[in-house]
XYZ file of C-alpha atoms in Angstrom:
372
model
C -135.426 102.113 5.770
C -134.257 99.639 8.996
C -130.573 100.584 9.721
C -128.039 99.598 12.133
C -125.150 101.705 13.463
C -126.954 104.576 11.317
C -126.652 102.633 8.243
C -129.333 101.432 5.912
C -129.208 97.662 5.936
C -130.616 97.517 3.079
C -131.044 99.775 -0.034
C -134.049 98.431 -1.526
C -133.370 101.033 -4.561
C -130.328 100.486 -5.421
C -130.984 96.143 -5.187
C -133.962 96.875 -8.059
C -131.633 99.210 -10.086
C -128.676 96.659 -10.159
C -129.815 93.836 -10.974
C -132.407 95.747 -14.053
C -128.829 96.970 -14.671
C -127.396 93.755 -14.805
C -129.567 91.645 -16.311
C -129.198 89.856 -19.022
C -131.602 90.999 -22.148
C -134.803 88.650 -23.092
C -135.315 86.699 -26.769
C -135.872 89.280 -29.738
C -139.297 89.232 -30.250
C -140.846 92.039 -32.333
C -143.870 94.199 -30.568
C -146.894 92.386 -31.913
C -145.042 88.960 -31.293
C -144.988 89.849 -28.018
C -148.428 91.426 -27.758
C -149.260 87.770 -28.810
C -147.662 85.900 -25.801
C -148.726 87.985 -23.265
C -152.244 87.330 -24.480
C -151.396 83.908 -25.118
C -150.405 83.587 -21.715
C -152.847 85.427 -19.401
C -155.439 82.378 -22.002
C -154.063 79.835 -20.763
C -153.765 81.266 -17.252
C -157.195 81.309 -17.169
C -158.172 78.162 -18.352
C -155.438 76.095 -15.874
C -157.649 77.559 -13.590
C -160.113 74.678 -14.290
C -157.955 71.690 -15.396
C -156.265 72.326 -11.865
C -159.196 72.190 -9.849
C -160.788 69.050 -11.877
C -158.036 66.783 -11.857
C -156.506 67.575 -8.500
C -160.750 68.076 -7.024
C -159.203 71.402 -4.536
C -161.336 74.050 -4.638
C -164.158 73.266 -6.784
C -166.287 76.058 -5.289
C -166.248 79.674 -5.835
C -163.429 81.837 -7.218
C -160.374 83.146 -5.959
C -158.843 87.638 -6.674
C -155.475 85.969 -7.068
C -154.393 88.464 -9.969
C -151.941 86.808 -12.724
C -149.252 88.900 -13.886
C -147.518 88.754 -16.994
C -143.685 90.371 -16.616
C -140.627 91.059 -17.964
C -137.228 90.240 -16.181
C -137.529 94.078 -14.592
C -141.175 93.013 -12.911
C -140.204 89.946 -11.774
C -137.452 91.729 -10.185
C -139.459 94.186 -8.427
C -141.974 91.879 -7.217
C -139.714 89.858 -5.499
C -137.704 92.782 -3.384
C -141.512 93.867 -2.274
C -142.175 90.448 -1.212
C -138.262 90.125 0.155
C -139.091 94.000 2.765
C -142.343 91.888 3.600
C -141.612 88.920 5.123
C -137.900 89.819 6.241
C -139.191 92.954 8.382
C -139.459 91.444 11.552
C -135.763 90.316 11.162
C -134.613 93.537 10.334
C -136.320 95.015 13.024
C -134.916 92.642 15.522
C -131.437 94.411 14.232
C -132.342 97.800 14.326
C -132.646 96.693 18.606
C -129.779 95.283 18.191
C -128.325 98.470 16.165
C -126.540 99.390 19.486
C -125.175 96.884 20.971
C -121.506 94.912 20.492
C -120.215 95.290 17.142
C -122.985 97.065 15.537
C -120.372 99.640 14.330
C -119.002 96.524 12.031
C -122.239 95.778 10.002
C -122.967 99.810 9.999
C -120.305 100.715 7.981
C -121.065 97.896 5.490
C -124.103 99.986 4.691
C -127.518 99.699 2.890
C -125.680 100.221 -0.296
C -122.572 97.218 -0.662
C -125.904 95.415 0.549
C -128.452 96.515 -1.613
C -125.566 95.744 -4.692
C -125.003 92.130 -3.549
C -129.062 91.360 -3.665
C -129.297 93.189 -7.238
C -126.499 90.759 -8.349
C -128.132 88.098 -7.064
C -131.448 88.403 -8.735
C -129.661 89.443 -12.417
C -128.784 85.728 -11.770
C -131.838 84.470 -10.853
C -134.263 87.157 -12.910
C -133.651 85.000 -16.200
C -134.136 80.731 -14.971
C -137.566 81.592 -13.784
C -140.590 81.277 -15.947
C -143.434 81.509 -13.149
C -143.816 82.130 -9.828
C -146.821 81.967 -7.543
C -145.719 85.105 -5.048
C -147.320 84.015 -1.517
C -146.455 86.890 0.565
C -146.597 89.799 -2.113
C -148.121 93.093 -0.657
C -150.142 94.980 -3.283
C -148.766 97.946 -5.419
C -149.346 100.491 -7.893
C -147.488 98.328 -10.649
C -147.951 95.260 -8.871
C -151.644 94.170 -7.388
C -152.136 91.590 -5.326
C -155.519 89.381 -4.551
C -157.237 90.984 -1.258
C -156.075 89.087 2.482
C -153.235 88.662 1.612
C -153.856 85.580 -1.163
C -150.785 86.562 -3.312
C -149.984 87.164 -7.227
C -149.159 84.794 -9.789
C -146.219 85.535 -12.086
C -145.356 84.335 -15.383
C -142.209 85.533 -16.674
C -142.656 85.626 -20.391
C -139.464 86.526 -22.078
C -137.851 83.540 -19.496
C -141.042 81.283 -21.239
C -140.173 82.531 -24.510
C -136.171 81.633 -24.130
C -136.821 78.213 -22.626
C -139.490 76.869 -25.684
C -136.954 77.341 -27.930
C -133.876 76.236 -26.185
C -136.024 72.750 -26.049
C -137.239 73.448 -29.764
C -140.636 72.324 -28.182
C -144.092 73.382 -29.177
C -144.932 77.190 -27.856
C -148.157 76.931 -27.589
C -147.368 73.504 -25.126
C -144.792 75.118 -23.371
C -147.142 77.470 -22.266
C -150.319 76.274 -21.097
C -147.965 73.528 -19.371
C -146.071 76.469 -17.590
C -149.100 77.478 -16.643
C -150.169 74.356 -15.394
C -147.676 74.599 -12.737
C -147.892 77.842 -11.524
C -152.088 77.179 -11.243
C -150.940 74.320 -9.051
C -149.201 77.033 -6.793
C -152.581 78.957 -6.784
C -155.161 76.853 -5.980
C -152.859 74.941 -2.642
C -153.130 78.420 -1.328
C -156.662 79.340 -2.450
C -157.832 76.140 -1.422
C -155.912 75.544 1.704
C -156.773 78.804 4.195
C -154.533 77.845 6.621
C -151.245 76.739 4.312
C -150.429 80.567 3.865
C -150.487 81.607 7.534
C -148.602 77.842 8.373
C -145.328 78.335 5.922
C -145.323 81.881 7.337
C -145.142 81.173 11.057
C -142.440 78.710 10.010
C -140.246 81.572 7.848
C -140.966 83.914 11.140
C -139.277 81.186 13.319
C -136.468 80.291 11.136
C -135.379 84.005 10.639
C -136.687 84.796 14.856
C -133.510 82.188 15.427
C -130.836 84.688 12.593
C -127.984 85.294 15.003
C -128.161 89.291 15.057
C -124.909 89.844 17.285
C -122.379 90.892 14.464
C -119.484 89.430 15.798
C -121.627 86.276 16.171
C -122.109 86.288 12.349
C -119.011 87.397 11.066
C -117.868 83.999 13.450
C -120.053 81.861 11.025
C -118.954 82.905 8.610
C -115.749 82.206 9.047
C -116.290 79.246 9.485
C -118.528 78.564 6.470
C -115.519 79.704 5.328
C -113.150 77.137 5.756
C -115.541 74.141 5.544
C -116.201 74.847 2.112
C -112.821 75.388 1.232
C -112.004 71.972 2.970
C -110.529 73.763 6.470
C -112.450 72.116 9.078
C -111.119 72.308 12.204
C -109.680 68.779 13.394
C -112.207 66.147 14.258
C -114.962 68.049 13.057
C -117.308 65.617 10.116
C -117.901 66.802 6.883
C -120.535 69.183 5.950
C -121.796 66.560 3.730
C -121.699 68.950 0.805
C -123.903 71.624 2.595
C -124.856 75.205 0.480
C -123.095 78.290 2.034
C -126.898 79.000 3.451
C -127.119 75.676 5.624
C -123.876 76.133 6.709
C -124.713 79.184 8.133
C -127.241 78.216 9.984
C -127.906 77.422 13.640
C -129.031 73.891 14.943
C -132.760 75.362 15.627
C -133.329 76.531 12.695
C -132.055 73.287 10.426
C -134.729 71.190 12.539
C -136.934 74.329 10.783
C -135.530 74.204 7.464
C -136.031 70.253 7.459
C -139.919 71.111 8.097
C -139.686 73.579 5.515
C -137.717 71.656 3.249
C -140.630 68.306 3.527
C -143.621 71.039 3.035
C -141.676 72.889 -0.595
C -140.915 69.481 -1.802
C -144.415 68.331 -1.275
C -145.993 71.603 -3.198
C -143.548 71.581 -6.148
C -144.046 67.792 -6.749
C -147.688 68.445 -6.592
C -147.114 70.726 -9.057
C -144.996 68.900 -11.504
C -147.645 65.783 -10.774
C -150.671 67.631 -11.828
C -149.080 69.332 -14.466
C -148.089 66.635 -16.767
C -151.210 64.190 -15.128
C -153.688 67.052 -16.951
C -151.112 67.465 -19.943
C -152.312 64.478 -22.048
C -155.561 66.033 -22.029
C -154.592 69.557 -22.861
C -150.984 69.640 -23.983
C -150.240 66.677 -27.154
C -146.780 67.265 -26.622
C -146.457 66.768 -22.980
C -144.150 63.400 -23.098
C -141.772 65.802 -25.314
C -141.945 68.672 -22.681
C -141.770 66.987 -19.922
C -138.549 65.006 -21.105
C -136.105 67.766 -22.816
C -137.173 69.905 -19.721
C -136.241 67.240 -17.364
C -133.026 67.430 -19.151
C -132.712 70.912 -19.099
C -133.167 70.854 -15.548
C -130.318 68.406 -15.311
C -127.787 69.583 -17.450
C -128.084 72.799 -15.846
C -125.615 75.563 -18.041
C -121.789 76.838 -17.553
C -119.453 75.292 -15.027
C -120.553 78.794 -13.112
C -124.092 78.375 -12.893
C -123.695 74.855 -11.520
C -121.689 76.967 -8.793
C -123.774 79.627 -8.373
C -126.185 76.960 -7.525
C -124.533 74.897 -5.528
C -123.215 78.032 -3.581
C -126.779 78.975 -3.142
C -128.583 75.658 -2.358
C -130.731 75.172 -5.912
C -129.581 72.407 -6.351
C -131.882 71.376 -3.407
C -134.600 72.884 -5.419
C -133.827 70.238 -7.916
C -134.538 67.695 -5.912
C -137.251 68.663 -3.771
C -139.537 68.455 -7.289
C -137.868 65.074 -8.219
C -138.695 63.970 -4.668
C -141.981 65.532 -4.074
C -143.143 64.302 -7.185
C -141.994 60.472 -6.334
C -144.317 61.402 -2.817
C -147.444 62.230 -5.085
C -147.228 59.953 -7.745
C -146.675 56.930 -4.443
C -149.515 58.422 -2.215
C -151.991 58.717 -4.929
C -150.953 55.173 -6.639
C -151.786 53.678 -3.803
C -154.893 55.767 -1.992
C -155.714 57.948 -4.933
C -156.441 61.277 -5.234
C -158.994 61.642 -3.013
C -157.211 59.962 -0.111
C -153.911 61.374 -0.837
C -155.595 65.129 -0.462
C -155.688 64.261 3.298
C -152.570 66.374 3.008
C -154.145 69.530 3.139
C -156.207 68.748 6.178
C -154.189 70.244 8.828
C -150.199 71.248 9.742
C -150.349 67.370 11.621
C -150.909 65.742 7.577
C -148.254 67.369 6.310
C -145.254 65.102 5.240
C -142.265 65.352 7.186
C -139.195 65.012 5.667
C -138.976 61.587 6.463
C -141.846 60.681 5.350
C -141.612 62.473 1.343
C -138.279 59.869 1.049
C -140.955 57.075 2.246
C -144.531 57.652 1.299
C -145.504 55.046 2.615
C -144.483 55.794 6.246
C -147.200 58.744 5.335
C -149.537 56.533 4.517
C -149.082 54.431 6.979
C -149.640 57.411 9.509
C -152.646 59.166 7.924
C -154.386 56.557 6.748
C -154.442 54.546 9.960
C -154.103 50.798 9.039
C -157.723 50.354 11.696
C -159.643 52.774 9.201
């Protein structure tokens, strides 16, 4: 455990225990139904690999060793806590180095148990909403295997998939394959583009390295954020344009990095949405109905509390990534074809910027030189 001022920063075990205790139970299914659902998801994950590779023309040679794990909500929590520990380790080490600095006792007094409970509460909220996830930074564990050489793992959250297919009243077999197509696209992106994982990790670590670790500075930034969220900005300061809490506590340097990360994530999510719908008509007969109902569900959200939490955590920005990224991919493929679009995977320099996501023609003009 990393500690500050003698107190653990995060009690990871308590985070898992809190989340699994608070997470809502999944839909009721019999033991036989559960086995059949798990088997079908595994089958669809396997068949999705060929569908995605053929449609995208990515990674058509060889195979990858990324495991597919069908998990329940508690399994998703455990996997994500393991991922958090991996990706946040440099930041926590940095905070460990500063534990004896000014104000260190302030954060030390908070303690890892409080932080663990808070993280657990957040994970319990998210655990019932995620259908699937490609874990890019996934350390291997006894009950959570990962691919060799850091190739990650693919999670399919069975109770959430069943819950949504019932809520939307769509064909369950089609819906399960449709979800697998999206997640398989993410697995293909990282397995077919060797530099992508390291690039993304580098951006995330740059973002974390800019994090203020002086406790008094953190407290001051939180105070300013609270004023902004309450509409009590100091006189003369501009409105933050409805930023989430996560965005408001960032430094200017972090906002620049976040702009690049947002562009990459919009590309990855939009590409997955484009592929799942592009493959769909040939292998998912009811894809049109599924897409229409799913879009309505995304836009509608759930309760007022759910909408407030989505805004606070920046999850509404995640929904915009799907929409804006899909528009970018569709526009570029329409202009230069799939092979022309695949130039986006050449190097970090050919990734779209945040402004190019909004204006695909600018990316085409930059990457596909008119003189070619």
